[in-house]
XYZ file of C-alpha atoms in Angstrom:
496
model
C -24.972 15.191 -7.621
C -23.657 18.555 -5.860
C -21.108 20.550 -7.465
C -18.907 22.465 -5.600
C -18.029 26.175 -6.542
C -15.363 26.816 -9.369
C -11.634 27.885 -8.104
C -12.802 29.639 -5.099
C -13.684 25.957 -3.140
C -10.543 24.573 -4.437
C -8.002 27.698 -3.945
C -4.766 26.430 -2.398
C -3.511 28.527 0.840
C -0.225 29.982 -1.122
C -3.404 31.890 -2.511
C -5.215 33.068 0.264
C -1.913 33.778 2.318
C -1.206 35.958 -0.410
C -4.406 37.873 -0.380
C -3.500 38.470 3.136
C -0.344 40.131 2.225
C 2.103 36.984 2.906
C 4.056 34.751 0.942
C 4.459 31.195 0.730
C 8.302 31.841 1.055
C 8.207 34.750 3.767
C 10.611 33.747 6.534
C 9.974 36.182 9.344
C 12.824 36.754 11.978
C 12.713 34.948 15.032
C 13.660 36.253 18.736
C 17.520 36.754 17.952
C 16.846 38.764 14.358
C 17.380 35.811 12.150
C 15.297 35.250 9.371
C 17.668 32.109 7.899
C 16.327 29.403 10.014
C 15.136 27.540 6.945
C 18.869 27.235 5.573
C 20.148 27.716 2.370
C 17.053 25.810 0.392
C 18.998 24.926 -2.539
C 16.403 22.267 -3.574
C 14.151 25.493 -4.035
C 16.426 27.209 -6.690
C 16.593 23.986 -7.969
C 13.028 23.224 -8.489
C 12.181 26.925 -9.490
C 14.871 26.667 -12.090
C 13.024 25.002 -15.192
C 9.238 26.376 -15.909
C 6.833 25.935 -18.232
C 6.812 28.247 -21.154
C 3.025 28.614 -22.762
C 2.380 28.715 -26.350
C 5.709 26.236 -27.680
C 3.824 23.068 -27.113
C 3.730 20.084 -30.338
C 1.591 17.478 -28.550
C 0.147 15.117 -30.938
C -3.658 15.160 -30.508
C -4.076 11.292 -31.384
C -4.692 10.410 -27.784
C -2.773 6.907 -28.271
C 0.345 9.145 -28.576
C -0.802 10.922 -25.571
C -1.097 8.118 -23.169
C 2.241 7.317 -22.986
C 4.041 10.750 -23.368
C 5.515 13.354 -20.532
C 2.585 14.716 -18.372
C 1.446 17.827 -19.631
C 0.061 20.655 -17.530
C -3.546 18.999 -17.412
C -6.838 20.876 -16.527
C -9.195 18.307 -14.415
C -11.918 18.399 -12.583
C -12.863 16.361 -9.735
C -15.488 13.703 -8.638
C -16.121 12.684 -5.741
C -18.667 9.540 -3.999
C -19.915 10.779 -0.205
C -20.463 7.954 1.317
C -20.171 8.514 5.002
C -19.187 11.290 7.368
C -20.597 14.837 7.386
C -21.089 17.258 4.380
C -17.963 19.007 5.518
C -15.804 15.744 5.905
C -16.818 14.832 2.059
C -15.817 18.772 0.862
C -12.788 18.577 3.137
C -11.422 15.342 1.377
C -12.092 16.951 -2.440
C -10.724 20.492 -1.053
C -7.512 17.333 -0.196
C -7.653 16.429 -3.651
C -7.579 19.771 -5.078
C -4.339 20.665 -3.285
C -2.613 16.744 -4.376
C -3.746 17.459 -8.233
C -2.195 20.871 -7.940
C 0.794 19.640 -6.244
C 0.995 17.718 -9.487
C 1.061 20.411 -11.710
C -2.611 20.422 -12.558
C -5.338 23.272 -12.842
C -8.223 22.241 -10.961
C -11.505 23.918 -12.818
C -14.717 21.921 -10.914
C -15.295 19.338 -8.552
C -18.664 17.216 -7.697
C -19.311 15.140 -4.733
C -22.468 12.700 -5.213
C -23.941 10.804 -2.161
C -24.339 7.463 -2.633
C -24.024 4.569 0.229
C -21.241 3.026 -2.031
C -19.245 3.578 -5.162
C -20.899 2.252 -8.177
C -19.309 -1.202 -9.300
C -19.413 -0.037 -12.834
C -18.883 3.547 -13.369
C -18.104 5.017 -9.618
C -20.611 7.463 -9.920
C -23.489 5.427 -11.550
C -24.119 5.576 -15.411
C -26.471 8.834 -15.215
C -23.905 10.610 -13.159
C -21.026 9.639 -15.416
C -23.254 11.505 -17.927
C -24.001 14.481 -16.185
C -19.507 14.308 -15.369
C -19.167 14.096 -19.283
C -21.348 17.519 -19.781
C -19.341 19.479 -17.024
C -16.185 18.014 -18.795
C -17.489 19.309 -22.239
C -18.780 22.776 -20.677
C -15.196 23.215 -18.403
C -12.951 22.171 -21.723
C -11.355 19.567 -19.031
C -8.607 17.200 -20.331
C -8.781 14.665 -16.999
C -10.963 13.323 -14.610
C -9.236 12.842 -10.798
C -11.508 10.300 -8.737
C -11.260 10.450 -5.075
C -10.870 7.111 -4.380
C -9.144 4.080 -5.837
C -10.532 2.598 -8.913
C -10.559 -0.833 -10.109
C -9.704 -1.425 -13.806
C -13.308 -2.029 -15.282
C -14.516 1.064 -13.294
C -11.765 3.450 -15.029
C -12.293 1.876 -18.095
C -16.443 2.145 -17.962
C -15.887 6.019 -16.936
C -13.276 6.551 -19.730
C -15.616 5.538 -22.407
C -18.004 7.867 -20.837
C -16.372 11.080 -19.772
C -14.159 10.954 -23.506
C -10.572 11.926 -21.446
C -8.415 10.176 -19.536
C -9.445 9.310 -15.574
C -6.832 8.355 -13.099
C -7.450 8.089 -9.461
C -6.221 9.211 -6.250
C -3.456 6.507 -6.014
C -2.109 7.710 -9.406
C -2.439 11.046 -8.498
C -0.495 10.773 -5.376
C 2.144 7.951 -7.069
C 2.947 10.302 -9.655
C 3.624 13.545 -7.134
C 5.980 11.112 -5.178
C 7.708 10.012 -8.342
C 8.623 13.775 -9.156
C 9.408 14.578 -5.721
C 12.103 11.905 -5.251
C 16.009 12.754 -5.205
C 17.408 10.098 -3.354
C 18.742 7.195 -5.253
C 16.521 4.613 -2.382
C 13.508 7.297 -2.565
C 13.603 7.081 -6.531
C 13.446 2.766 -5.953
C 10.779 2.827 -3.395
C 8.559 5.069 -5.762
C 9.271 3.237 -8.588
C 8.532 -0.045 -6.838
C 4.885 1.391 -5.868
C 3.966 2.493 -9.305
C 4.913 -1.030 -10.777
C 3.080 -2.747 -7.979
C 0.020 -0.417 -8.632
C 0.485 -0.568 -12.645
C 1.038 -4.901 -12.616
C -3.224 -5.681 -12.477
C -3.928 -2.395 -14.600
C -2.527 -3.437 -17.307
C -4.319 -3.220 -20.999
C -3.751 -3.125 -24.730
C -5.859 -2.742 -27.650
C -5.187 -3.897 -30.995
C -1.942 -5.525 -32.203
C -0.584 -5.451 -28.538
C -2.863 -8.285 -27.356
C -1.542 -10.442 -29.892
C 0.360 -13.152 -29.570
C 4.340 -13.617 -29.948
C 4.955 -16.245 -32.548
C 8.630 -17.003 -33.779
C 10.611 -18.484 -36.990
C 8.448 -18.025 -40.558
C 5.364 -17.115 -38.474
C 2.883 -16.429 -41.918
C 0.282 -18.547 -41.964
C 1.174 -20.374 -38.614
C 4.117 -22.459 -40.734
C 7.667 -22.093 -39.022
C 9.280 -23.598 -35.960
C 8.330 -21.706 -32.904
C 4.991 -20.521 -34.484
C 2.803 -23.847 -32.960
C 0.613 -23.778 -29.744
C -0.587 -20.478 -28.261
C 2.427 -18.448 -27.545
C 2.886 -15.940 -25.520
C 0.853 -12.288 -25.816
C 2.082 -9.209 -25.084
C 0.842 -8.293 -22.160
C 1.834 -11.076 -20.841
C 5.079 -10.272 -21.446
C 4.431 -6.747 -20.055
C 3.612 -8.619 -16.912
C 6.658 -10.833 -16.874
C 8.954 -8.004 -17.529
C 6.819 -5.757 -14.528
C 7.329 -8.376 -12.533
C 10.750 -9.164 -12.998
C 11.602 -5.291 -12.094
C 9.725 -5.586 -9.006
C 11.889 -8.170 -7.263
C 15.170 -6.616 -8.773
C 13.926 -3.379 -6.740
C 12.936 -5.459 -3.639
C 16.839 -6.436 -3.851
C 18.106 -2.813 -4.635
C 16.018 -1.931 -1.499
C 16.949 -4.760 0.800
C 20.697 -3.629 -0.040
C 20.106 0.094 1.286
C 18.457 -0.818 4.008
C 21.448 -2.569 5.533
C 23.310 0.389 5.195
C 20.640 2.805 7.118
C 20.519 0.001 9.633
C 24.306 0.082 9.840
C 23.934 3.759 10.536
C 21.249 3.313 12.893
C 22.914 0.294 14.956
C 25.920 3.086 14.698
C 24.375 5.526 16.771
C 22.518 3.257 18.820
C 25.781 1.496 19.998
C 27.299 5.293 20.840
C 23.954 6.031 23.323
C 23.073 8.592 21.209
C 19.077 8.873 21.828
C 16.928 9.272 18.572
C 13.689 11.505 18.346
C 11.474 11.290 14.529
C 9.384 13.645 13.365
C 6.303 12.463 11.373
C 2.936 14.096 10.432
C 0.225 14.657 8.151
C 1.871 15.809 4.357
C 2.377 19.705 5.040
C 2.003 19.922 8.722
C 5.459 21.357 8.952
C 7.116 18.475 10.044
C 10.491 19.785 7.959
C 9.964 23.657 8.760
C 10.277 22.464 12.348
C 13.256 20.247 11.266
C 14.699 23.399 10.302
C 14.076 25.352 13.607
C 15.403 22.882 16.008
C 18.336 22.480 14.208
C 19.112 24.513 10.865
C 18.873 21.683 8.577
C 18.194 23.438 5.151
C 15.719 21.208 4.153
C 13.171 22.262 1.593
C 10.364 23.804 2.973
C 6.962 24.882 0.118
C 3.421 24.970 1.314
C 2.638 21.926 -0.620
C 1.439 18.252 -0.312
C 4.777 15.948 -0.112
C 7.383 18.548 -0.899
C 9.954 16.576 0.642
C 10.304 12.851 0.663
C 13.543 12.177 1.395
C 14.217 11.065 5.156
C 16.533 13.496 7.097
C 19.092 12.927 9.688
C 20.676 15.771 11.361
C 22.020 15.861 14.843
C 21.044 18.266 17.431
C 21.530 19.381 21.383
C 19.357 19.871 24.153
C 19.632 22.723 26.118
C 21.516 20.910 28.527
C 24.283 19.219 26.111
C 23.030 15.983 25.776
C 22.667 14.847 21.676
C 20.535 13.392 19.892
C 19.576 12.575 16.580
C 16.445 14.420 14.737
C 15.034 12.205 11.792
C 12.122 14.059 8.714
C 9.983 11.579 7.676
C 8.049 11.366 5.021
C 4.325 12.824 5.494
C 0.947 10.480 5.632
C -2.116 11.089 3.894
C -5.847 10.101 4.281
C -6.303 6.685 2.647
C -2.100 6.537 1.856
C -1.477 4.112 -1.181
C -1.063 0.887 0.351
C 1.637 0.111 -2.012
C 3.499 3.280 -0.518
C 3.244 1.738 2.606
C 4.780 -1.255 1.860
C 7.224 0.504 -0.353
C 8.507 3.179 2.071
C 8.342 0.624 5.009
C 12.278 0.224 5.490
C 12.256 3.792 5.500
C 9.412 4.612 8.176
C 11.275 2.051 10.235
C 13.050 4.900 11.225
C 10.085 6.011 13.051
C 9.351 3.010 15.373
C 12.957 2.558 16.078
C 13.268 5.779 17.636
C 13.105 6.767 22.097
C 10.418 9.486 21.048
C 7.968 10.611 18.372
C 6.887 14.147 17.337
C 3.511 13.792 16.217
C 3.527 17.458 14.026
C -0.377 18.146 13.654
C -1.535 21.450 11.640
C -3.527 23.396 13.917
C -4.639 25.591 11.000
C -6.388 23.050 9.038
C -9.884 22.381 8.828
C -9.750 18.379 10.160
C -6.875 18.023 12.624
C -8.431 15.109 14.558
C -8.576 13.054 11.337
C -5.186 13.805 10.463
C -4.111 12.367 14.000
C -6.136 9.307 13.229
C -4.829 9.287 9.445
C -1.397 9.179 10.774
C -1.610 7.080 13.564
C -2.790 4.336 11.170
C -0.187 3.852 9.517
C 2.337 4.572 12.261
C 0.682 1.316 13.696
C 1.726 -1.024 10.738
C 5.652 0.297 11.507
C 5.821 -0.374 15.190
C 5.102 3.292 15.642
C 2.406 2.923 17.898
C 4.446 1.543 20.474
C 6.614 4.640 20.861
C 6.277 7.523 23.106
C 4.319 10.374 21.535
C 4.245 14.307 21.594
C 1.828 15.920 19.806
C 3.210 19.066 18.211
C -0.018 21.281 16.973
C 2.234 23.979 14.404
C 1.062 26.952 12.945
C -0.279 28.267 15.825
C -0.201 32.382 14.344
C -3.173 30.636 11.911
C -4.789 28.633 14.191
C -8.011 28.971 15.465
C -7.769 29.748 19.369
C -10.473 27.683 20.284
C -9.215 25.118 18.216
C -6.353 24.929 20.023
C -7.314 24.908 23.133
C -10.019 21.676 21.592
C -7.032 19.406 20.844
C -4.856 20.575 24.170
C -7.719 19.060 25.715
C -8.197 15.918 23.800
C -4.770 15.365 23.401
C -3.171 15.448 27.044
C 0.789 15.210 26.177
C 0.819 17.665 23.238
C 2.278 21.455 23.297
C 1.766 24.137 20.754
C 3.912 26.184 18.686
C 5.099 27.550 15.432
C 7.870 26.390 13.330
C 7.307 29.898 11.524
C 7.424 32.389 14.331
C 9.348 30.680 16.689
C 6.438 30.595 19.482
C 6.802 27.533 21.545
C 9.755 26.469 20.189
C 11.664 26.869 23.110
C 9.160 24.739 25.465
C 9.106 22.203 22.754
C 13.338 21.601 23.144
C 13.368 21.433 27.102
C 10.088 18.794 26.878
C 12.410 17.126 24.356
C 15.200 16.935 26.768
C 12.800 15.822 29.757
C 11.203 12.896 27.369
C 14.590 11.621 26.096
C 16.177 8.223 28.102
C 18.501 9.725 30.643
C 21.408 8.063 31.814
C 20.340 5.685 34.899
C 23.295 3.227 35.947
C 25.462 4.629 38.788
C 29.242 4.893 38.901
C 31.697 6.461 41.197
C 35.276 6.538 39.336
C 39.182 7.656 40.232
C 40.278 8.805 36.518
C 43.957 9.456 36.330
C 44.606 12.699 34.845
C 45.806 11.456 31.381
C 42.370 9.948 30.844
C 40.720 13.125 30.444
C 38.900 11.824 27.820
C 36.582 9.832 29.697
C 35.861 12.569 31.999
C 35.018 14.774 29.000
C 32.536 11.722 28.042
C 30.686 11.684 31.475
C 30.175 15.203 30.479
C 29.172 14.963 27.136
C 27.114 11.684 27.478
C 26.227 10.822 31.005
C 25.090 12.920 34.094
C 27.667 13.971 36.870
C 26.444 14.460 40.183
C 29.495 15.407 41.572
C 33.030 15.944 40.772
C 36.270 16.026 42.854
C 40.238 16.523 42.121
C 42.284 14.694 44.449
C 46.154 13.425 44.233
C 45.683 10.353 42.912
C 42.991 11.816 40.116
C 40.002 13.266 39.123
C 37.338 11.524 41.584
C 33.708 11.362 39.780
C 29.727 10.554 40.801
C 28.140 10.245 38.109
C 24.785 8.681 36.043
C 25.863 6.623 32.397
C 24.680 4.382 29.955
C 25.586 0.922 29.990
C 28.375 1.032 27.476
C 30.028 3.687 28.747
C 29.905 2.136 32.684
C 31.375 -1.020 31.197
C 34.103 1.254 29.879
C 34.650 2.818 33.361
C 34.497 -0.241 35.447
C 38.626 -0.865 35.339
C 38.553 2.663 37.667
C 35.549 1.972 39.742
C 36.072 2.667 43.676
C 33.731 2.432 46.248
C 30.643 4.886 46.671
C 31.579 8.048 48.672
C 28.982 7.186 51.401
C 30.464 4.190 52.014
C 33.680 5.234 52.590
């Protein structure tokens, strides 16, 4: 087994940024002088408003009381199983897991990776390992073990009774930061809905709790309702789990017919619709924010926002569109996130064009395309048209840079931060979006000035001519709007 360096391996970039003299919350002005791109970032105040206070704690030390008790701020230390890949791709994905566990409000003191060809079917690491974990647990004063991976039931238990603390593994870890990131009534249901589905086969008791439910005068096995076997109570736990689940599969199904209203909505008014999605932290809603002032939260941290965001915006040439957030991917997402937040990243493969945001700046940004191109598959996503955007291009690596330009033929390069590229990014934008394509040549009386403010607004006009009769128009539209326009056709110009 390797261990990895203490705090210095596992330091989280708000830390080195600030050894470089920057802050996680520095907004620098752009090209016009305006350092409020990022909006008003209430949800900041908001979060930043309660903090922990050391020293007042009363936690019971009886760990039973523990278990089932508001998460303290837990000191862990992380293990690892390197089973394929490079050296660097096994640190990369604990240096991952360092920055998830603290999202999560945890200190990270160690981590150890140990090479095997597969996880251990008992213990993860093997039974010597899980020793060798226990002594850096004792030595570090840890309170939690974080496993990168996802463990079955017998292998958490088998560590547990090993290490002495509580182990949870990366699909806890990650569960639990999207449970305390979630605002939005659907966002709270979809999280809720994965941590049932992930809690349903994990289920255990000791003691009293694996009893079983008798009623009536239940002494002695005398009193009606007492015969046969009953029913225990984790078997209740599961009927009751279960019973939530499809009550929040309904709850779900009922918001999603009013995003699709909203969606069919737009669709039906032409409006094109470009989504943003992206590797957790990327900058997916920092660039939200540049393209169109949103406001939305924006921390250097791993699924600070969840929440999908609409907002409308304009190309330089007039034309709207729609600009949806998504919710960021990770290596080896939950599955039950997946199928929880599915509705949701529907919003992705309905859209004319994707914005693949990639951080140039990290470490692995080929295996965060791949990561999120996964799972964009299993939404339709795949299917779309796709731009990578490679952000934070003032911490980039040049020759990085110039590496995934290469590999990556339609992508462009910018930074949400400083503004750089931002520009390019809205004209190739405009050029990518559907453009108007059907043909019409129109004599608009003068008191329909609406529709010639519409062939403006939402289709392309070649040409434009007031006569006595009316305004006389050439012009380029969407379908609905041409079958609108067809009472005032006349015939083409070059015809006449």
């Amino acid at each position: 087994m390797t261990s990895t360096p203490h705090f210095d391996l596992f330091r989280s970039r708000a830390e080195a940024l600030a050894e470089e003299g920057a802050t996680v919350d520095q907004a620098p002005f752009d090209d016009e002088g305006d350092h409020g791109y990022d909006g008003e970032q209430l949800d900041r105040e908001e979060r930043s408003a309660l903090r922990r206070v050391g020293g007042l704690s009363t936690e019971l030390e009886d760990v039973t009381e523990v278990e089932y008790r508001q998460l303290r701020l837990e000191r862990v230390v992380l293990a690892g199983v390197w089973t394929e890949g490079t050296a660097t791709d096994a640190e990369n994905s604990i240096r991952e897991l360092a920055a998830l566990a603290e999202t999560a409000g945890s200190t990270v003191l160690d981590g150890v990776i140990q090479r095997r060809q597969r996880p251990d079917a008992g213990t993860f690491l093997g039974s010597g390992k899980a020793a060798e974990l226990h002594d850096i647990v004792v030595a570090e004063g840890a309170d939690t073990v974080i496993c990168d991976g996802e463990l079955t039931p017998g292998q958490r238990r088998a560590l547990e009774d090993v290490v002495k603390v509580k182990v949870i593994d990366r699909t806890a870890l990650i569960l639990d930061i999207f449970a305390q990131h979630a605002k939005s009534r659907e966002g709270k249901a979809q999280v809720e809905l994965a941590q049932l589905q992930y809690l349903l086969p994990r289920l255990r008791g000791w003691g009293e709790s694996m009893s079983r439910q008798a009623g009536g005068q239940a002494a002695g096995g005398v009193g009606i309702g007492s015969r046969g076997p009953g029913e225990t109570k984790i078997e209740l736990d599961r009927r009751r789990i279960n019973t939530k689940i499809a009550q929040l599969k309904r709850d779900i199904k009922r918001m999603k017919t009013g995003r699709d209203a909203k969606r069919a909505s737009r669709k039906a008014n032409e409006i094109p619709s470009v989504a943003i999605a992206g590797y957790t932290n990327a900058g997916k809603s920092s660039l939200l924010n540049r393209l169109t002032g949103a406001g939305v939260l924006v921390q250097n941290q791993l699924f600070a926002t969840l929440d999908p965001t609409v907002r409308r915006a304009e190309t330089p040439d007039g034309r709207p569109y729609t600009l949806a957030d998504t919710v960021g991917f990770v290596r080896a997402l939950p599955h039950q996130l997946v199928e929880a937040f599915r509705s949701t990243l529907e919003e992705v493969g309905d859209s004319d064009l994707l914005l693949h945001v990639v951080d140039g700046s990290h470490p692995d940004p080929e295996g965060q395309i791949s990561a999120v191109r996964a799972v964009m598959a299993e939404v339709g996503g795949d299917r779309l048209k796709e731009v990578i955007v490679i952000n934070k291009a003032d911490l980039a690596d040049p020759e990085v840079l110039m590496r995934l330009r290469a590999n990556e033929k339609h992508s462009i390069v910018v930074s949400a931060r400083t503004g750089e590229g931002i520009d390019e990014l809205r004209r190739l934008v405009a050029e990518e979006l559907p453009q108007p394509e059907i043909p019409v040549d129109v004599l608009l009386p003068y008191d329909r000035g609406d529709l010639v403010s519409r062939l403006h607004a939402d289709g392309d006009v070649v040409s434009e001519e007031h006569t006595p009769e009316g305004t006389l128009v050439h012009a380029l539209v969407h379908p609905r709007l041409a079958g609108e326009l067809t009472p005032y056709a006349v015939e083409p110009a070059a015809s006449r």
